[in-house]
PDB file of C-alpha atoms in Angstrom:
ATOM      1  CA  UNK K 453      -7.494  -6.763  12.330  1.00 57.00           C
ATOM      2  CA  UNK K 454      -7.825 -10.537  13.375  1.00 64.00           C
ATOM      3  CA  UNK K 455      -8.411 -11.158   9.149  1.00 59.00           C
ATOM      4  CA  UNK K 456      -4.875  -9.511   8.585  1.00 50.00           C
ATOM      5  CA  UNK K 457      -3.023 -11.641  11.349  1.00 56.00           C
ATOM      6  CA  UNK K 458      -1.531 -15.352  11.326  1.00 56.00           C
ATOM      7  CA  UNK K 459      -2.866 -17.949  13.040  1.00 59.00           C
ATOM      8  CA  UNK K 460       0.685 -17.950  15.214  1.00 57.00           C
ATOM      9  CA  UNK K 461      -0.391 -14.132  15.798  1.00 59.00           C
ATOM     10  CA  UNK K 462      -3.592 -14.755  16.924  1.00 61.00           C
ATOM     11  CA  UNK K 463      -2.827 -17.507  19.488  1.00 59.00           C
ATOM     12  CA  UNK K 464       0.197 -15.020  20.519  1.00 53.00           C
ATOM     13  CA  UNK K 465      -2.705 -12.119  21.263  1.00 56.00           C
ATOM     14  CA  UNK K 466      -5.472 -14.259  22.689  1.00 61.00           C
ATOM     15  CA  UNK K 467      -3.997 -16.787  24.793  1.00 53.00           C
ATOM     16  CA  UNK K 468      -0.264 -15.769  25.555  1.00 52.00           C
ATOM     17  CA  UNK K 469       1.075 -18.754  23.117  1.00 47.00           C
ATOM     18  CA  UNK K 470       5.109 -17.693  22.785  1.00 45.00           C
ATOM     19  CA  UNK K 471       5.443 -17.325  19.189  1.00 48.00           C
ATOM     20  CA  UNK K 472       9.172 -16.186  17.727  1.00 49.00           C
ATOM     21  CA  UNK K 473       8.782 -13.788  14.658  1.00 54.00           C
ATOM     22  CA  UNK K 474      10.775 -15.581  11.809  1.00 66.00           C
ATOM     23  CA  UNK K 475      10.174 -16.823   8.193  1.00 88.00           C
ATOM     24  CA  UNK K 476       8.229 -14.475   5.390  1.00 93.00           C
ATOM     25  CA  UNK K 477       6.773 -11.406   6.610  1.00 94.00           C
ATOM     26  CA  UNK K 478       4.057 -12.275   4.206  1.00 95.00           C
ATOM     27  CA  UNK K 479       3.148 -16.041   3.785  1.00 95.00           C
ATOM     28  CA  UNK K 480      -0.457 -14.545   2.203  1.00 94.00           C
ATOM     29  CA  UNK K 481       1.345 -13.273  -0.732  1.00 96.00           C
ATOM     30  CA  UNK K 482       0.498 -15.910  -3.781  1.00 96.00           C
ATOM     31  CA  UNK K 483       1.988 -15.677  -6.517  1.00 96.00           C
ATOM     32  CA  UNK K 484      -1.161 -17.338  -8.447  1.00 95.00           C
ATOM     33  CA  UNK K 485      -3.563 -15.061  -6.819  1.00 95.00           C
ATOM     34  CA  UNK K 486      -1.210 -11.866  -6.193  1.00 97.00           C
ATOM     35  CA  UNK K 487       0.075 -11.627  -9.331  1.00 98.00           C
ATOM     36  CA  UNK K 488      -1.845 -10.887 -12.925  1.00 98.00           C
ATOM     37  CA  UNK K 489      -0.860 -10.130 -16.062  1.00 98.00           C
ATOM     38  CA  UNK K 490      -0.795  -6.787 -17.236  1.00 97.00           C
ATOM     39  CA  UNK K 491      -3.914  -4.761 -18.957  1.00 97.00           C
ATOM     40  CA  UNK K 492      -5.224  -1.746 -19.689  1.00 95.00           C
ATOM     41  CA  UNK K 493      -5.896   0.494 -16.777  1.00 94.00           C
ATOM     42  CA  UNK K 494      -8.620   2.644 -16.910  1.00 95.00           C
ATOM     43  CA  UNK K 495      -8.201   6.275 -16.245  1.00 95.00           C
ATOM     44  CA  UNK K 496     -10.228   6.625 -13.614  1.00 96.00           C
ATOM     45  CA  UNK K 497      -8.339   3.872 -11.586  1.00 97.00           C
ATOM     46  CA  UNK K 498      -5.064   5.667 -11.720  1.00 98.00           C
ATOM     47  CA  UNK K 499      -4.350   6.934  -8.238  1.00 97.00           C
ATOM     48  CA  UNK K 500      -0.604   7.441  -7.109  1.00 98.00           C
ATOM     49  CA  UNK K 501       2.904   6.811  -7.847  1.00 98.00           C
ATOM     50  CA  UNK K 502       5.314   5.939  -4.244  1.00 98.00           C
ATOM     51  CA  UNK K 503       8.890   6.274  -4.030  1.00 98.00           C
ATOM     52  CA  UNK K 504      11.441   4.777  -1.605  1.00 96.00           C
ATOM     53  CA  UNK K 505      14.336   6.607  -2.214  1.00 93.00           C
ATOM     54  CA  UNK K 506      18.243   6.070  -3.107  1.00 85.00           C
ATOM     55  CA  UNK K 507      21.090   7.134  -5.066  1.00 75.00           C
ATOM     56  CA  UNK K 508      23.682   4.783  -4.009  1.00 80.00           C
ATOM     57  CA  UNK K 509      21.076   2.670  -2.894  1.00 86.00           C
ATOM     58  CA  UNK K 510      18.378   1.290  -5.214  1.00 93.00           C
ATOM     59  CA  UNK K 511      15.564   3.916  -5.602  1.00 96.00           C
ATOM     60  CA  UNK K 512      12.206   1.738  -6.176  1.00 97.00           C
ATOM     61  CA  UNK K 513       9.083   3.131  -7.587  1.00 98.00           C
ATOM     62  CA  UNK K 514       5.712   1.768  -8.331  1.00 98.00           C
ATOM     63  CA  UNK K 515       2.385   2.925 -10.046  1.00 98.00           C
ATOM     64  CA  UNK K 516      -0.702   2.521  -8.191  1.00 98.00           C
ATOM     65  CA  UNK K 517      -4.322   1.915  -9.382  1.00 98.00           C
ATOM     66  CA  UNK K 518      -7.317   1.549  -7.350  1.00 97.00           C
ATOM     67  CA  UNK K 519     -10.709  -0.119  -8.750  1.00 96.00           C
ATOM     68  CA  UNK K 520     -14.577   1.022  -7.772  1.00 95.00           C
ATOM     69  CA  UNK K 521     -14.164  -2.375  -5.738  1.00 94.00           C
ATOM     70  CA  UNK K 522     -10.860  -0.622  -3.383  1.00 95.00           C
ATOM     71  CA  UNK K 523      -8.649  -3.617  -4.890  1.00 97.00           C
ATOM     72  CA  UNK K 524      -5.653  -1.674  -5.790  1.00 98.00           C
ATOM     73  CA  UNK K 525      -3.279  -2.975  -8.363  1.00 98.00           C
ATOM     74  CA  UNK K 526       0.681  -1.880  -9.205  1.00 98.00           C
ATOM     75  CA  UNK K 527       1.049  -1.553 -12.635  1.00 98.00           C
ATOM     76  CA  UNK K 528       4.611  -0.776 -13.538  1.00 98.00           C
ATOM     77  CA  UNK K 529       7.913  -0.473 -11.457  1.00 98.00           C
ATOM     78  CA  UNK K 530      11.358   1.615 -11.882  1.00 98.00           C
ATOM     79  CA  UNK K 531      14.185   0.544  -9.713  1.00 98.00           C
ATOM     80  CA  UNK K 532      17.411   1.424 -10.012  1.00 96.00           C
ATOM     81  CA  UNK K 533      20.901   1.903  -7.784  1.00 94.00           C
ATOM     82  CA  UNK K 534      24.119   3.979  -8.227  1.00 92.00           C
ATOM     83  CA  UNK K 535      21.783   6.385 -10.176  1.00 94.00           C
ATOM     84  CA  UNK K 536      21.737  10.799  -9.752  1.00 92.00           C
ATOM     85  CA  UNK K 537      18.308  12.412  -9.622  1.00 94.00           C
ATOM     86  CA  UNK K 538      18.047  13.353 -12.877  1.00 96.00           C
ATOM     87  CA  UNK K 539      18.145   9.905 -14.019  1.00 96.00           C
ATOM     88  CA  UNK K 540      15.808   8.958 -11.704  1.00 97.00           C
ATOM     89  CA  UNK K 541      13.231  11.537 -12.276  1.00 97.00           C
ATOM     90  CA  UNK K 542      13.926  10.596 -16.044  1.00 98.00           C
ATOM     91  CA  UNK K 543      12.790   7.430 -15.824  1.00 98.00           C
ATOM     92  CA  UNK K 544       9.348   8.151 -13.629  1.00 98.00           C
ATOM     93  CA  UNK K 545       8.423  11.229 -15.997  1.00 98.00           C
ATOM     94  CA  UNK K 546       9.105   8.273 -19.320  1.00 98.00           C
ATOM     95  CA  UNK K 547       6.935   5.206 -17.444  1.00 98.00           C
ATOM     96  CA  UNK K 548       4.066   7.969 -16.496  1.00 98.00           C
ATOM     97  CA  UNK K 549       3.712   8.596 -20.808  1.00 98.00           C
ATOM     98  CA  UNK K 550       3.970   5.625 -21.322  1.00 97.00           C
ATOM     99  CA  UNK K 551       1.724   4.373 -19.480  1.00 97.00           C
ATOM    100  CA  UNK K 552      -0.832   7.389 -19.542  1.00 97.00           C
ATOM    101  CA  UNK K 553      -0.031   8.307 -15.982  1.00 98.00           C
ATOM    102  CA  UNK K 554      -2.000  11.597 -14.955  1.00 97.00           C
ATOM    103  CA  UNK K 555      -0.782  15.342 -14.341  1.00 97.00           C
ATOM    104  CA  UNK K 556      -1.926  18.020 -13.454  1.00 97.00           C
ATOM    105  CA  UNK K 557      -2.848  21.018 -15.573  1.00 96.00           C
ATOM    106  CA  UNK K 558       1.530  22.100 -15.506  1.00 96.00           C
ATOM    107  CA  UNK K 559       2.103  18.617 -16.254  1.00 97.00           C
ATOM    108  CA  UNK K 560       3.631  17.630 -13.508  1.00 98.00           C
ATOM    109  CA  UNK K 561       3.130  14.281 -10.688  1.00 98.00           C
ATOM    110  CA  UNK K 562       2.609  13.568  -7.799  1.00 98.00           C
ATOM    111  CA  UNK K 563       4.082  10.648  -5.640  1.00 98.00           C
ATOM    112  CA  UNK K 564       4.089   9.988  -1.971  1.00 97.00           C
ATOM    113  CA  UNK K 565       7.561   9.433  -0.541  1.00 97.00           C
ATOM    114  CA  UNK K 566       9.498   8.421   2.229  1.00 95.00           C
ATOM    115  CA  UNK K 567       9.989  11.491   4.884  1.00 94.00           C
ATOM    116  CA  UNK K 568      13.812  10.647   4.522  1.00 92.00           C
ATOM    117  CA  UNK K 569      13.673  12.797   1.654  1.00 93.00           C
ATOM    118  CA  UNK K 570      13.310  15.619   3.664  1.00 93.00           C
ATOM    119  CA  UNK K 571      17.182  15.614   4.754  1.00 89.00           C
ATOM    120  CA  UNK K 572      19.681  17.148   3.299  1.00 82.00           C
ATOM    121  CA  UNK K 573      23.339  16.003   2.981  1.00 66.00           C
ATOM    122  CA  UNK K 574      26.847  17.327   3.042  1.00 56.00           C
ATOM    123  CA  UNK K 575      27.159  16.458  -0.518  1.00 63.00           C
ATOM    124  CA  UNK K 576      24.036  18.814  -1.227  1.00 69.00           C
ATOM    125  CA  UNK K 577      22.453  21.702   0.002  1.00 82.00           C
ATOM    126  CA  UNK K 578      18.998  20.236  -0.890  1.00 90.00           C
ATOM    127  CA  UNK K 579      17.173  17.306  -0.081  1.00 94.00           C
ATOM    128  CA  UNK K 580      15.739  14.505  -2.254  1.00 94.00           C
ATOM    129  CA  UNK K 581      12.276  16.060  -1.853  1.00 96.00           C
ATOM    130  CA  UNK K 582      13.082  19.884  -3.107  1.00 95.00           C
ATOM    131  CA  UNK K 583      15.104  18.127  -6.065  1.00 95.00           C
ATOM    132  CA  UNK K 584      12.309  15.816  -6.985  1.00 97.00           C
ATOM    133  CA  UNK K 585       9.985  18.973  -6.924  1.00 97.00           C
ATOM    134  CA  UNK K 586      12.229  20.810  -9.221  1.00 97.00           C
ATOM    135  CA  UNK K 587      12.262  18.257 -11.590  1.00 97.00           C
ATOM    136  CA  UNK K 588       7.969  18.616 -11.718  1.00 98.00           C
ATOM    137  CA  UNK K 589       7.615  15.572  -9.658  1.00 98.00           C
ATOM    138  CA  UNK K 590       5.689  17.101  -6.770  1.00 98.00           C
ATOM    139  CA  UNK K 591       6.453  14.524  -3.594  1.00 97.00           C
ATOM    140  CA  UNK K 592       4.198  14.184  -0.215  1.00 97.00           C
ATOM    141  CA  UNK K 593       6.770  13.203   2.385  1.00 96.00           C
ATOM    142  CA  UNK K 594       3.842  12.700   5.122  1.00 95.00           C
ATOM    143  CA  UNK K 595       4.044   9.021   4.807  1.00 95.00           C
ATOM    144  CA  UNK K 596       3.060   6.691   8.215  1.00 95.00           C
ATOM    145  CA  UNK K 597       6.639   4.967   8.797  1.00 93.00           C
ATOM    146  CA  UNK K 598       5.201   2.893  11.530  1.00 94.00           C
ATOM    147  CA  UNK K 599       6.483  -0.635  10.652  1.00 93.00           C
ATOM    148  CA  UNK K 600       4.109  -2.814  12.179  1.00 91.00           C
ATOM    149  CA  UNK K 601       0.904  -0.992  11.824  1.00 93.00           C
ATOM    150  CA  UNK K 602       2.037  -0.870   7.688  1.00 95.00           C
ATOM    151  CA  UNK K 603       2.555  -4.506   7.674  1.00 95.00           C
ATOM    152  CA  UNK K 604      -1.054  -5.517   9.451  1.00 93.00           C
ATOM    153  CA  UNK K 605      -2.426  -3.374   6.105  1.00 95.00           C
ATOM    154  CA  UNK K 606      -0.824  -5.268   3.969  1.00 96.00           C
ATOM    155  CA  UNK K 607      -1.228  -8.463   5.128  1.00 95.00           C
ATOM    156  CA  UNK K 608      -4.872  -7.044   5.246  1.00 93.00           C
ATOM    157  CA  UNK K 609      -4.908  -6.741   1.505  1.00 96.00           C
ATOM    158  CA  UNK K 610      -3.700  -9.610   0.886  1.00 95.00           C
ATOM    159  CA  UNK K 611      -5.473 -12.116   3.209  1.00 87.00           C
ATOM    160  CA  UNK K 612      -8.380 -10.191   4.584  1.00 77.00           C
ATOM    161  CA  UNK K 613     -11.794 -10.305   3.551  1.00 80.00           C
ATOM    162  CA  UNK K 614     -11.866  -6.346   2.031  1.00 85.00           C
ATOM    163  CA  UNK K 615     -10.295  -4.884  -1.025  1.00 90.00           C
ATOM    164  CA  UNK K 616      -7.334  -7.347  -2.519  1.00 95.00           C
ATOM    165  CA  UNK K 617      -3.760  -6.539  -3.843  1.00 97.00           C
ATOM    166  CA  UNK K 618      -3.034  -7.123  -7.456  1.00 98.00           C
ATOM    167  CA  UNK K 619       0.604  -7.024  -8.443  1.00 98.00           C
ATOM    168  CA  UNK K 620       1.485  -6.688 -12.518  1.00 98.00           C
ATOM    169  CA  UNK K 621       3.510  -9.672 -13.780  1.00 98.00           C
ATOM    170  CA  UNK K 622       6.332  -7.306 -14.858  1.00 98.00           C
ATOM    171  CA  UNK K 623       6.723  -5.579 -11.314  1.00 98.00           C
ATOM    172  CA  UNK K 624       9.423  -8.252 -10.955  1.00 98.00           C
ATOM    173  CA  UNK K 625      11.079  -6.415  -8.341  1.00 98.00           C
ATOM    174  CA  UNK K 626       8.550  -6.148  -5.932  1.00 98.00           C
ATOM    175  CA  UNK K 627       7.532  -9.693  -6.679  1.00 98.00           C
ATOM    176  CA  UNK K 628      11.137 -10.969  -5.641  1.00 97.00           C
ATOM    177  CA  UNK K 629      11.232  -8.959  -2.271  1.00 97.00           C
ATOM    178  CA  UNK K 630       7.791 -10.437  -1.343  1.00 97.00           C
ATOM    179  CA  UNK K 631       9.423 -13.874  -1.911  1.00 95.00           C
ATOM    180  CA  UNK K 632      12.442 -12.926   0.010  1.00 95.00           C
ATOM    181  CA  UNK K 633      11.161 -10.346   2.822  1.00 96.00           C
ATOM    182  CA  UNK K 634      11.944 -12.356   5.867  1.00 95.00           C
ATOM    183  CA  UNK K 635      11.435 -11.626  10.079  1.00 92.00           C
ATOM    184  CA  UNK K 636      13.954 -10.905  12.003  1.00 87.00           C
ATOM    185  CA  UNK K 637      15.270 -10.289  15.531  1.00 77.00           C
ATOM    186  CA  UNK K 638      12.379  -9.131  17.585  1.00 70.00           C
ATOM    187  CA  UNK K 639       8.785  -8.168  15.679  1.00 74.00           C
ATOM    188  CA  UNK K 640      11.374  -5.959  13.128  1.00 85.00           C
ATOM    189  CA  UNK K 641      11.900  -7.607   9.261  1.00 93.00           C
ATOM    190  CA  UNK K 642      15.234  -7.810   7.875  1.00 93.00           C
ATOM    191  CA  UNK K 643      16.593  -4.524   6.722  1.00 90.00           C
ATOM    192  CA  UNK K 644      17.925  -5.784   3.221  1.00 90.00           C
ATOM    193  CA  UNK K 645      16.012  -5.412  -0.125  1.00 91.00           C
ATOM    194  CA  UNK K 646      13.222  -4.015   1.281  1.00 95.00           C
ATOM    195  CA  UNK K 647      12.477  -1.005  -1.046  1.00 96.00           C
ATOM    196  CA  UNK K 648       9.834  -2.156  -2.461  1.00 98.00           C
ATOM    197  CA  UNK K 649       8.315  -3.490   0.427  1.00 97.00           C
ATOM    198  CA  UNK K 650       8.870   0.015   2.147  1.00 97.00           C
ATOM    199  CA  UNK K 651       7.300   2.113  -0.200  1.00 97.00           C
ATOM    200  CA  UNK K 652       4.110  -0.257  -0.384  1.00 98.00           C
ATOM    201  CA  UNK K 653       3.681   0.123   3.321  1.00 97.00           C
ATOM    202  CA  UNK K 654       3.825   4.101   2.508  1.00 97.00           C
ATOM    203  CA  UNK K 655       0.734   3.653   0.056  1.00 98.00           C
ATOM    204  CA  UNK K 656      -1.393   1.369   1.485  1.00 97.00           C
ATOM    205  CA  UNK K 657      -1.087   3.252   4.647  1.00 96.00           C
ATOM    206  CA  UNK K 658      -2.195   6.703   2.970  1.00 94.00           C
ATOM    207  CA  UNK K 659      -5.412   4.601   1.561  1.00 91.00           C
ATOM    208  CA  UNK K 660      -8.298   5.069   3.438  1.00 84.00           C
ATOM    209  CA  UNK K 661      -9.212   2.691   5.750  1.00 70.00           C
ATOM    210  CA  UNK K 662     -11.399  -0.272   4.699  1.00 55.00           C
ATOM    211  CA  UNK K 663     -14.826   0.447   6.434  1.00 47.00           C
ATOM    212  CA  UNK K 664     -16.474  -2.066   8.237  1.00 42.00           C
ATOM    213  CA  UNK K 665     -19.602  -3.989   7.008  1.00 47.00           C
ATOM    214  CA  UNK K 666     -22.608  -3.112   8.059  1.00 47.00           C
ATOM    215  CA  UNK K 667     -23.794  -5.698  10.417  1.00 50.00           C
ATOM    216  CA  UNK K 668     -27.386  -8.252   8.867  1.00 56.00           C
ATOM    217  CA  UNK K 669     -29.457  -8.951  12.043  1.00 60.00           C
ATOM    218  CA  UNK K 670     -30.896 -12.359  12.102  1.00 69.00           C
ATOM    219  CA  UNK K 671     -34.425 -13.216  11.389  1.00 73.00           C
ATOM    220  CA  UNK K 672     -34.669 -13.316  15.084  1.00 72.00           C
ATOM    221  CA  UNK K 673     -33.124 -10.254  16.068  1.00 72.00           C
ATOM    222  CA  UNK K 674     -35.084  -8.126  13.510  1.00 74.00           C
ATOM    223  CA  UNK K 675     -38.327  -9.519  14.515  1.00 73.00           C
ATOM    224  CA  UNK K 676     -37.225  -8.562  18.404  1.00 75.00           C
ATOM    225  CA  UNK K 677     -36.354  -4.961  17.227  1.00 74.00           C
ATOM    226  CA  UNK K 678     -39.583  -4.993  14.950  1.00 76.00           C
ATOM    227  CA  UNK K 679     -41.572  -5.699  18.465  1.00 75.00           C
ATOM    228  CA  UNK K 680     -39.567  -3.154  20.819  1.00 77.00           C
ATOM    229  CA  UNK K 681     -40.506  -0.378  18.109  1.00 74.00           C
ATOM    230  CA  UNK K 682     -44.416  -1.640  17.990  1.00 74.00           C
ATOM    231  CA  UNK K 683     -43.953  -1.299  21.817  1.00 72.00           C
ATOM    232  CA  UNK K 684     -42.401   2.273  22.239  1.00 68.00           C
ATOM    233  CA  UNK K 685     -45.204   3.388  19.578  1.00 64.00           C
ATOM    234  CA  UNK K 686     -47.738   2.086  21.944  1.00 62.00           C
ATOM    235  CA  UNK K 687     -46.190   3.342  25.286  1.00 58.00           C
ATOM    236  CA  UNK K 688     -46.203   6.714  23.634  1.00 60.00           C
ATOM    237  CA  UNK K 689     -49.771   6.401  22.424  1.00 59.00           C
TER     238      UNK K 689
END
C-alpha cells in the first residue's frame, strides 16, 4: 500500500500533515516508461476486454494483456460518442479479429463492464448489458466501483515495486486522460473525461491481488532459527 501512495499521502497517514487533494491523480504515469510501442501479443497473454459505457457519451474500450511476469499491457482502444449499440458492438467484434482477440467455442467475448449497464431507460426496455449480450459480447457487470481503493491499484501498477502497466502507443485516448485526470474537491477526481480512466480502475481491480514477497531472513536471524530448532530437537530427545 505505502509503494502505491505519494509522499504527500504518506505524511497525510503517518503524521497528520494537512495535505489538499489537487493536481494529477497520477503523477507516476510516464509517458517514457508507461507507454511502448506496439507488438505482437502472444496468445497466451490475452486476458480481457473492459468497457465504460455511453451512447451520448463517449463509450471507451480497451484490450487487456497480462505477461507470466503480472505486468499487464493495453493493446488497442475503441472510443467513440453519439454512437447506438450496434455500432459500438461493431467496432469491439472488428478490433478483437483484428487483433486475434479470443472467443469462446460460439465465438463470442467477454468484457467486464461498468454495473451501470445494468439499468434500463425510458428510451429502452433493456439495458446496455442484455443488448451487449445479444450482440455475442457476453459482459460481467460485477466490477468494484470503489473510487479510491481503484486508484491505490493503479497507482500500484504504476509506481509500486510488483507487476507494471504498459500502455500501447496508439491507445491515445487513454494516454490523454492520464495527462489530464486531475483531483478535485475532497479525495474525489474530476468527473470529466474520465472513461478511460474508469474502466481501467474496473480491470485492475478484478486482477488478482499482487501477493506479497516472501520475506529473506538475515544471516543472523537464520542462524538464531537454525539454533532454536537444534534446541527443540534436543528438549524432545
Amino acid at each position: 500500500m505505502e509503494s502505491s501512495l505519494s509522499q504527500a499521502s504518506l505524511d497525510s497517514r503517518k503524521y497528520g500533515k494537512f495535505s489538499a487533494g489537487c493536481g494529477l491523480v497520477y503523477p507516476e504515469f510516464d509517458e517514457s516508461v508507461n507507454v511502448i510501442e506496439p507488438f505482437d501479443i502472444p496468445p497466451d497473454w490475452q486476458d480481457m476486454i473492459s468497457i465504460d459505457p455511453g451512447l451520448n457519451n463517449p463509450l471507451a474500450a480497451h484490450w487487456y494483456c497480462v505477461d507470466f511476469d503480472g505486468n499487464v499491457y493495453v493493446v488497442a482502444e475503441h472510443y467513440a460518442a453519439g454512437r447506438d449499440i450496434d455500432f459500438h458492438a461493431r467496432s469491439i467484434k472488428d478490433i478483437s479479429r483484428r487483433i486475434g482477440w479470443h472467443t469462446d467455442v460460439k465465438g463470442r467475448l467477454s468484457a467486464l463492464i461498468d454495473s451501470a449497464a445494468n439499468q434500463r431507460t425510458l428510451a429502452s426496455v433493456k439495458s446496455v448489458a442484455e443488448l451487449f449480450r445479444e450482440r455475442d459480447i457476453l459482459v460481467n457487470t460485477n466490477v468494484d466501483k470503489d473510487v479510491f481503493s481503484g486508484i491505490c491499484r493503479v497507482k500500484s501498477y504504476l509506481a509500486g515495486e510488483g507487476p507494471k502497466l504498459y500502455v500501447f502507443s496508439c491507445c491515445t485516448h487513454m494516454i490523454a486522460e492520464f495527462r489530464g485526470y486531475l483531483w478535485g474537491d475532497g479525495d474525489s477526481p474530476v468527473k470529466r473525461d474520465d472513461h478511460c480512466m474508469d474502466e481501467l480502475r474496473y480491470y485492475l481491480m478484478n486482477r488478482p491481488k499482487t501477493p506479497l514477497k516472501k520475506a529473506v531472513k538475515s544471516p543472523v536471524a537464520e542462524d538464531k532459527s537454525r539454533r532454536i530448532r537444534r534446541s527443540a530437537k534436543k528438549f524432545e530427545r
